[in-house]
mmCIF file of C-alpha atoms in Angstrom:
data_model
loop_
_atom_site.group_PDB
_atom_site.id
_atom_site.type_symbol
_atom_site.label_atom_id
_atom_site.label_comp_id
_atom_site.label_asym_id
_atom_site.label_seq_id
_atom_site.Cartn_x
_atom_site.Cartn_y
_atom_site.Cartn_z
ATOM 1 C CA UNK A 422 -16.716 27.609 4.939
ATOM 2 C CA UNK A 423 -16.370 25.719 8.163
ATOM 3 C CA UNK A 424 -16.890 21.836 8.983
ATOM 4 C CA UNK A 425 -19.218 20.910 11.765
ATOM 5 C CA UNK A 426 -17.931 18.951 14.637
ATOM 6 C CA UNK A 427 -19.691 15.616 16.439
ATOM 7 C CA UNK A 428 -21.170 14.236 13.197
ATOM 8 C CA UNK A 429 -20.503 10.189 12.172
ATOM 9 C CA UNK A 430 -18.036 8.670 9.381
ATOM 10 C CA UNK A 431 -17.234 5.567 8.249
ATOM 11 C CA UNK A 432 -14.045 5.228 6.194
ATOM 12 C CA UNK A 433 -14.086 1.338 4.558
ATOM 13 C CA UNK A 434 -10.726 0.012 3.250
ATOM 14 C CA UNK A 435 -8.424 2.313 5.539
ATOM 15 C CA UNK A 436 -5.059 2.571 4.655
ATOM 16 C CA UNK A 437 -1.681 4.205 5.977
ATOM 17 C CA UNK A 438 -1.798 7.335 3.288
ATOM 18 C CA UNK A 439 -5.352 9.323 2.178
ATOM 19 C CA UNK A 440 -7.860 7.497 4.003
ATOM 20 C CA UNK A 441 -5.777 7.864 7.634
ATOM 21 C CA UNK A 442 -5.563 11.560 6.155
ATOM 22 C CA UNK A 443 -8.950 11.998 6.519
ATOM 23 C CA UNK A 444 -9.788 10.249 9.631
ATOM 24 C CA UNK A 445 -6.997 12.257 11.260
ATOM 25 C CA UNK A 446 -8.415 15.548 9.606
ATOM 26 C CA UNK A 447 -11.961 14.839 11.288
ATOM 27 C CA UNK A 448 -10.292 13.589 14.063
ATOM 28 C CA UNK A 449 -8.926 16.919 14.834
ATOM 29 C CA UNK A 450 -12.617 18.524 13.875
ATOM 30 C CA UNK A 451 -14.115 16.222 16.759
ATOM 31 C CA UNK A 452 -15.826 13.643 14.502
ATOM 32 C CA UNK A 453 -16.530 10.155 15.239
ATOM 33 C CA UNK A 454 -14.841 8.071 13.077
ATOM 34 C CA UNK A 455 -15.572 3.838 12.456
ATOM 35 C CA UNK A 456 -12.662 2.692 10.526
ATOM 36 C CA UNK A 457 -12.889 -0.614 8.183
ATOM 37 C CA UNK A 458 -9.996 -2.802 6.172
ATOM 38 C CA UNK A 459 -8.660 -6.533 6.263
ATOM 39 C CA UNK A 460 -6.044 -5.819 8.285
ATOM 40 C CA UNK A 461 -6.866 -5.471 12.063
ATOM 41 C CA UNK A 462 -2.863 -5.056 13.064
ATOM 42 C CA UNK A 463 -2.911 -1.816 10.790
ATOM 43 C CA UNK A 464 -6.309 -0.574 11.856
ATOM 44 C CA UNK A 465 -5.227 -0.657 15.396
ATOM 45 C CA UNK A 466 -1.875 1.588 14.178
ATOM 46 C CA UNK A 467 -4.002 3.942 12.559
ATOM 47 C CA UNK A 468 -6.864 4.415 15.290
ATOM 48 C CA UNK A 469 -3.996 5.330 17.594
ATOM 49 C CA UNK A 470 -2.354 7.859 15.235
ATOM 50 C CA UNK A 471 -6.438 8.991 14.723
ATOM 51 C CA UNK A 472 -6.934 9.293 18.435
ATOM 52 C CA UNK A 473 -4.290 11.556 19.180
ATOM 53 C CA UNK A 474 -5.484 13.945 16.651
ATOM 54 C CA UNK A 475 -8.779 13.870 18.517
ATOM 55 C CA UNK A 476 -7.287 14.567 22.152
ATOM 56 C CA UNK A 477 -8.243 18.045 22.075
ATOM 57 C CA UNK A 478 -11.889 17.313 21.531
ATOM 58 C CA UNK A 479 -13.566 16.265 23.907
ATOM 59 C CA UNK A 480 -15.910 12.889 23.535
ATOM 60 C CA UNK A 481 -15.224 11.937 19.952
ATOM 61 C CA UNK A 482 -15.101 7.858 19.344
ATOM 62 C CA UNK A 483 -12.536 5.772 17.093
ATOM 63 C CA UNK A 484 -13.302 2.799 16.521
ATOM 64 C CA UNK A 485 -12.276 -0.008 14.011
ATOM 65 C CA UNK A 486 -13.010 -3.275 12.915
ATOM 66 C CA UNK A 487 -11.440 -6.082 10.738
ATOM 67 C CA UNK A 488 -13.579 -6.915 7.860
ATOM 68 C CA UNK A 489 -13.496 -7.996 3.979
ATOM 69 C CA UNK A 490 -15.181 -5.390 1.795
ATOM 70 C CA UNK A 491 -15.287 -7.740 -0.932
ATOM 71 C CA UNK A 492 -17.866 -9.805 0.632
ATOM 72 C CA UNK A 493 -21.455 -8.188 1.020
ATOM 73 C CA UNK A 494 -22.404 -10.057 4.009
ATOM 74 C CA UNK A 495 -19.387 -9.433 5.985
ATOM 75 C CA UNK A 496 -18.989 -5.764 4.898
ATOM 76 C CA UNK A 497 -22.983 -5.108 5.836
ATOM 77 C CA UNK A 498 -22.308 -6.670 9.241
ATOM 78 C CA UNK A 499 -19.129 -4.613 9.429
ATOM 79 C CA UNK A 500 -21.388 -0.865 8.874
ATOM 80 C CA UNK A 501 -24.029 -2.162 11.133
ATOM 81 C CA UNK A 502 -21.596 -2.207 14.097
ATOM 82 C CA UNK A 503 -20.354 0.691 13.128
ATOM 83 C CA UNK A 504 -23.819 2.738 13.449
ATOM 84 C CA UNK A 505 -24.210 0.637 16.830
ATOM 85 C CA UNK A 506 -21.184 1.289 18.334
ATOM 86 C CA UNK A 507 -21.196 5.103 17.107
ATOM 87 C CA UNK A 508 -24.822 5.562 18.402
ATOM 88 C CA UNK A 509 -26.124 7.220 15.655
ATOM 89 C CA UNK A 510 -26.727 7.020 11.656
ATOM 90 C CA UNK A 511 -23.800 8.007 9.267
ATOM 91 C CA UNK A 512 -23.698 11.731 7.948
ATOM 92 C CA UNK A 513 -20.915 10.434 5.927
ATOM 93 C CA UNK A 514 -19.994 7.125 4.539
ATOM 94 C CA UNK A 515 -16.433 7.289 2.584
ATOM 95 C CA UNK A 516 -15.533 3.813 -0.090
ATOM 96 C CA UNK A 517 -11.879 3.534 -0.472
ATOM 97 C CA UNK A 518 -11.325 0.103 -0.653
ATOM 98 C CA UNK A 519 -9.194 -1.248 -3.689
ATOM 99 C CA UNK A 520 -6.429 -3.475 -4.287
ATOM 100 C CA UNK A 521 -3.862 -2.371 -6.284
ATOM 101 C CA UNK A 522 -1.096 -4.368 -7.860
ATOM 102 C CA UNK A 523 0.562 -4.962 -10.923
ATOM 103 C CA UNK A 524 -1.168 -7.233 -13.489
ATOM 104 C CA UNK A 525 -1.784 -7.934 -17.242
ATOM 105 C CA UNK A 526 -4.076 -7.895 -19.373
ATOM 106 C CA UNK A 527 -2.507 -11.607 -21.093
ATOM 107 C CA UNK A 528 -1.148 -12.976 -17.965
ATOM 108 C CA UNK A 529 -3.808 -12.191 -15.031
ATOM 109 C CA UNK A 530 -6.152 -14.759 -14.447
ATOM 110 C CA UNK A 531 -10.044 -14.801 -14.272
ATOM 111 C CA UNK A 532 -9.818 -15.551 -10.515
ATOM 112 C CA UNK A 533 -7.592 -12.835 -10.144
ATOM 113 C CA UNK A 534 -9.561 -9.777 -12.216
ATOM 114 C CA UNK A 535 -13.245 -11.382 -10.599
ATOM 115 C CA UNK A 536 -11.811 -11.207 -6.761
ATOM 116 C CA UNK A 537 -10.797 -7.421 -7.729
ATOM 117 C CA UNK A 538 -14.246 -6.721 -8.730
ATOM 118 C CA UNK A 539 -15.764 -7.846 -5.869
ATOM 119 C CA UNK A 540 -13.665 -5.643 -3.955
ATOM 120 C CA UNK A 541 -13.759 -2.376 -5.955
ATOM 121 C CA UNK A 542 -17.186 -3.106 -7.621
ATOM 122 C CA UNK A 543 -19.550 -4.980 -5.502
ATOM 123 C CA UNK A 544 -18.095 -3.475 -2.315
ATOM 124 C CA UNK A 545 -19.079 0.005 -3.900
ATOM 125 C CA UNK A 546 -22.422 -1.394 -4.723
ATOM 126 C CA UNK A 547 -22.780 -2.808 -1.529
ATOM 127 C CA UNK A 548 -22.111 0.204 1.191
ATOM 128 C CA UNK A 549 -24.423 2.363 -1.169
ATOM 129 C CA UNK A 550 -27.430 0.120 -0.920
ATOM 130 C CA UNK A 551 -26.556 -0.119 2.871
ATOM 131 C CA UNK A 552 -26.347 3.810 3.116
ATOM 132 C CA UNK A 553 -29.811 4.072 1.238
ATOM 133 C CA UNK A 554 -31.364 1.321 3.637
ATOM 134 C CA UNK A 555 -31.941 3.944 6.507
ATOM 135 C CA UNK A 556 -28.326 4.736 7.902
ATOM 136 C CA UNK A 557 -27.837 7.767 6.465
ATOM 137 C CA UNK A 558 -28.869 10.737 9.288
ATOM 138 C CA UNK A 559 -31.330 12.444 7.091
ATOM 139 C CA UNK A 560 -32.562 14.408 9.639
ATOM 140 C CA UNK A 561 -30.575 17.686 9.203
ATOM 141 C CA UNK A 562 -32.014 18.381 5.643
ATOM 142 C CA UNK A 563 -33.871 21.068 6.135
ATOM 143 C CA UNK A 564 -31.306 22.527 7.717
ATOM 144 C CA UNK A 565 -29.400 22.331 4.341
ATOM 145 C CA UNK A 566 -26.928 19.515 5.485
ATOM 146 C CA UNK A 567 -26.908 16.186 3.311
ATOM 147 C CA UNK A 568 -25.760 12.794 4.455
ATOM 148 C CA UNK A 569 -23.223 12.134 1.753
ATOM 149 C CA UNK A 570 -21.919 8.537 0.015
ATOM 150 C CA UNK A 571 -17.990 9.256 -1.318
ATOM 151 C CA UNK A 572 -16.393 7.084 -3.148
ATOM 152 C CA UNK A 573 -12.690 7.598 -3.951
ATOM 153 C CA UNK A 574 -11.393 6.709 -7.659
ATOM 154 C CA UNK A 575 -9.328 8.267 -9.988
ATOM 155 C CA UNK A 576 -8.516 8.090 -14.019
ATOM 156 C CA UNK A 577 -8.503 4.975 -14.823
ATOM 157 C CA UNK A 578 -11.756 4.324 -16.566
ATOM 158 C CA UNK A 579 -10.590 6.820 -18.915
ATOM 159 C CA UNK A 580 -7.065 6.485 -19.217
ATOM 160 C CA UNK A 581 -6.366 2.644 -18.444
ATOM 161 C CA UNK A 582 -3.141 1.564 -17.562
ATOM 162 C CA UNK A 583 -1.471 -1.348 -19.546
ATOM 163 C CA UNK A 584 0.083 -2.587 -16.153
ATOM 164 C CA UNK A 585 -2.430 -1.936 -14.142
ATOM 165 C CA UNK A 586 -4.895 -4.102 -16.504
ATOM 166 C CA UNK A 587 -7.325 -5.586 -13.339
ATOM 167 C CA UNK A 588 -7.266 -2.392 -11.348
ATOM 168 C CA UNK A 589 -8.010 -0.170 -14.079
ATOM 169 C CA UNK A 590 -11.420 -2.330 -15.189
ATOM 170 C CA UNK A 591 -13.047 -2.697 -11.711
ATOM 171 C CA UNK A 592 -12.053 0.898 -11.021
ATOM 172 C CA UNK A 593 -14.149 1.535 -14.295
ATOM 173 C CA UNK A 594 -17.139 -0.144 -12.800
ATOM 174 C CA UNK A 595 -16.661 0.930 -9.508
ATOM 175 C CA UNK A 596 -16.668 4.852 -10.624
ATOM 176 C CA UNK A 597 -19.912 3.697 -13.622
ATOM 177 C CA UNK A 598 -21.648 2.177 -10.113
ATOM 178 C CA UNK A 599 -20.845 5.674 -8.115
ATOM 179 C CA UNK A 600 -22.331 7.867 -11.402
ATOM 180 C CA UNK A 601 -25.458 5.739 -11.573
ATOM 181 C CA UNK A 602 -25.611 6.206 -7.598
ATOM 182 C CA UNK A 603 -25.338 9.926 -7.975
ATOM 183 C CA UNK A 604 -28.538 10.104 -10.355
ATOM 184 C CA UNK A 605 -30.309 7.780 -8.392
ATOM 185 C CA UNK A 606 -29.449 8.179 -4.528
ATOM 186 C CA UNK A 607 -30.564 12.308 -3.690
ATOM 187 C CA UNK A 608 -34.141 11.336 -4.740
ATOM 188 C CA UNK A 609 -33.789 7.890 -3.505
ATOM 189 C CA UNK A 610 -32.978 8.285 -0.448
ATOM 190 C CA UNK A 611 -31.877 12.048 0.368
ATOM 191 C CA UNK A 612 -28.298 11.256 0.177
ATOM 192 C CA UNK A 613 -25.869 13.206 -1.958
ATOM 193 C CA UNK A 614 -23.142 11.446 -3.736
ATOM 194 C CA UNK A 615 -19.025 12.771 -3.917
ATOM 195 C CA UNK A 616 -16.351 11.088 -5.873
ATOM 196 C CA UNK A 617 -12.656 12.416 -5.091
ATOM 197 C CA UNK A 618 -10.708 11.184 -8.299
ATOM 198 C CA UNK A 619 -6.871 11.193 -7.794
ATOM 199 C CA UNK A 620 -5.044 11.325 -11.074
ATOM 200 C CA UNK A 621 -1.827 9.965 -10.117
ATOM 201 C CA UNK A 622 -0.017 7.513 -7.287
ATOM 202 C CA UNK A 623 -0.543 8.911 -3.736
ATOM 203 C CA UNK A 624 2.993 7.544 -1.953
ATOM 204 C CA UNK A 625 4.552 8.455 1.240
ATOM 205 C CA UNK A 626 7.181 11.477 1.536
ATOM 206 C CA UNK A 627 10.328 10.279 0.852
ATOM 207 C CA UNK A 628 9.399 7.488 -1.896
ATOM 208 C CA UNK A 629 11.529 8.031 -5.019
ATOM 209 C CA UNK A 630 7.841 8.867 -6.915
ATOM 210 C CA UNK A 631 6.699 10.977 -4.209
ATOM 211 C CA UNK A 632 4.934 14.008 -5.459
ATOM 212 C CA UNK A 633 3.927 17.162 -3.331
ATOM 213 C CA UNK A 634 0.928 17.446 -5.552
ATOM 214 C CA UNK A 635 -0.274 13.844 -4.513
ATOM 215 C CA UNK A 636 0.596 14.011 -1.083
ATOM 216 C CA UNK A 637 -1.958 12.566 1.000
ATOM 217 C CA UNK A 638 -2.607 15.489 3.531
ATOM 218 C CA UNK A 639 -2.608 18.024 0.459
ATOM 219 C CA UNK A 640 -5.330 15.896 -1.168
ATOM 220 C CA UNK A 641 -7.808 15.709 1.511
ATOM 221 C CA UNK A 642 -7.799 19.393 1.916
ATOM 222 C CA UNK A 643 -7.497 20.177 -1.910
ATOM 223 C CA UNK A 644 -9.881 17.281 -2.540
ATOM 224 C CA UNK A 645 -12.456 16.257 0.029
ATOM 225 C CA UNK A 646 -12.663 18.926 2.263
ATOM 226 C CA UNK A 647 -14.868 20.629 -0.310
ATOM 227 C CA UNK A 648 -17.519 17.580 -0.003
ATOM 228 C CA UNK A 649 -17.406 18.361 3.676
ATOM 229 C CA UNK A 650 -18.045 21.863 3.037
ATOM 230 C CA UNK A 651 -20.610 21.921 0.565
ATOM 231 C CA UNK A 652 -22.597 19.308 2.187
ATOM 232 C CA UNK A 653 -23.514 21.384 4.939
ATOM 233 C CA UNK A 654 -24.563 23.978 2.841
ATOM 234 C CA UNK A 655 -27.209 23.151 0.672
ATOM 235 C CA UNK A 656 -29.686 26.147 0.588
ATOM 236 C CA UNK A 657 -31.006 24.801 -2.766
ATOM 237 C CA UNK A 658 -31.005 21.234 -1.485
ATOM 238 C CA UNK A 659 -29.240 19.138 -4.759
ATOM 239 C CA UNK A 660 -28.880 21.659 -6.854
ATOM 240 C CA UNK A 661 -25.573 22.765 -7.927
ATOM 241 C CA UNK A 662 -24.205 20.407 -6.153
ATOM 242 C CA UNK A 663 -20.481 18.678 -7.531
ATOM 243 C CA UNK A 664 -20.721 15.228 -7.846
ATOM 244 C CA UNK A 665 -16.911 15.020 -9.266
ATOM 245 C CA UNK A 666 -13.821 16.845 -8.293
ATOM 246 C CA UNK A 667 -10.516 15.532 -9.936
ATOM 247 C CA UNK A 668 -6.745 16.317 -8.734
#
């Protein structure tokens, strides 16, 4: 199955390993890409390593913008540039933003573990109620092409992590939000709903726990190319599709 160019992505809480994976992979398939994180010095790194994946298409956009996911107002402000500047609705919008570090269970403090749930949880909560409030491109439907929501997670609602006490419980809610999203959203609002769940630590080549099966170009085409894929090819509109795929 193939991946159709000039459609419209938004990628919030962009960082240097899977999510600049994927922009770069659509880059190269001539998609416009909005990227979002906190961090406006390493958005404007990654847009450039995005754009020259895109130099062989002709008229694709990259754009970014500096914004706090963890805040609802900011982060709705944030996607409604995004559709502005991109000129069009979303056909995809991609949640990746998370922050991990270290913490326990007896030592991290309330401030701590509710500022991490704002992030992983209400930002999760927040860019699917945007996506359902008319800016996902619906129009291709009958067609058999779905606007989808993807949020990226991995095991950790499952199988916590006694060091990872604050990332593993917003995780969990952010991944219970995305389920209850994915029975709700395809009636709701026509929009299909993908969650790419990475089982261990994606790190660059060349880190001492580097892993070729968690390398971050090997897990968007393992991964999430197979959202991009199916999405496109919905001849029995929701049905059958995947809302889970775990590496």
């Amino acid at each position: 199955m193939t991946v159709s160019p000039n459609r419209n992505i938004a990628i919030v809480g962009v960082g240097s390993l899977m999510s600049k994976s994927l922009a770069i992979w659509l880059a190269s398939l001539g998609w416009n890409i909005a990227l979002i994180s906190r961090s406006e010095k390493s958005l404007s790194n990654i847009a450039d390593e995005v754009r020259q994946a895109q130099q062989e298409r002709k008229g694709g956009k990259v754009i970014y913008r500096a914004a706090d996911a963890s805040e609802p107002t900011i982060l709705n402000a944030a996607l409604d540039w995004c559709v502005q500047e991109l000129g069009g609705k979303l056909d995809v919008l991609s949640y990746n933003a998370a922050r991990v570090s270290l913490s326990s269970v007896t030592d991290m403090t309330a401030e701590e573990l509710e500022q991490d749930f704002k992030v992983s949880a209400v930002g999760t909560l927040t860019a699917g109620q945007w996506f359902a409030r008319g800016n996902a491109n619906v129009e291709k439907i009958a067609e058999g092409e779905w606007p989808v929501f993807l949020v990226t997670g991995g095991v950790l609602d499952k199988q916590p992590e006694e060091a990872l006490a604050s990332l593993s419980a917003v995780k969990a809610a952010s991944q219970t939000l995305s389920r209850i999203f994915a029975k709700s959203l395809p009636d709701k609002a026509n929009i299909l709903v993908g969650m790419p769940l990475i089982s261990g630590r994606v790190v660059s080549p060349g880190d001492s726990e580097y892993s070729e099966k968690f390398d971050a170009d090997g897990i968007v085409s393992t991964v999430f190319k197979p959202f991009f894929e199916d999405r496109e090819n919905r001849r029995d509109g929701k049905e059958g599709w995947v809302v889970e795929r775990v590496l």
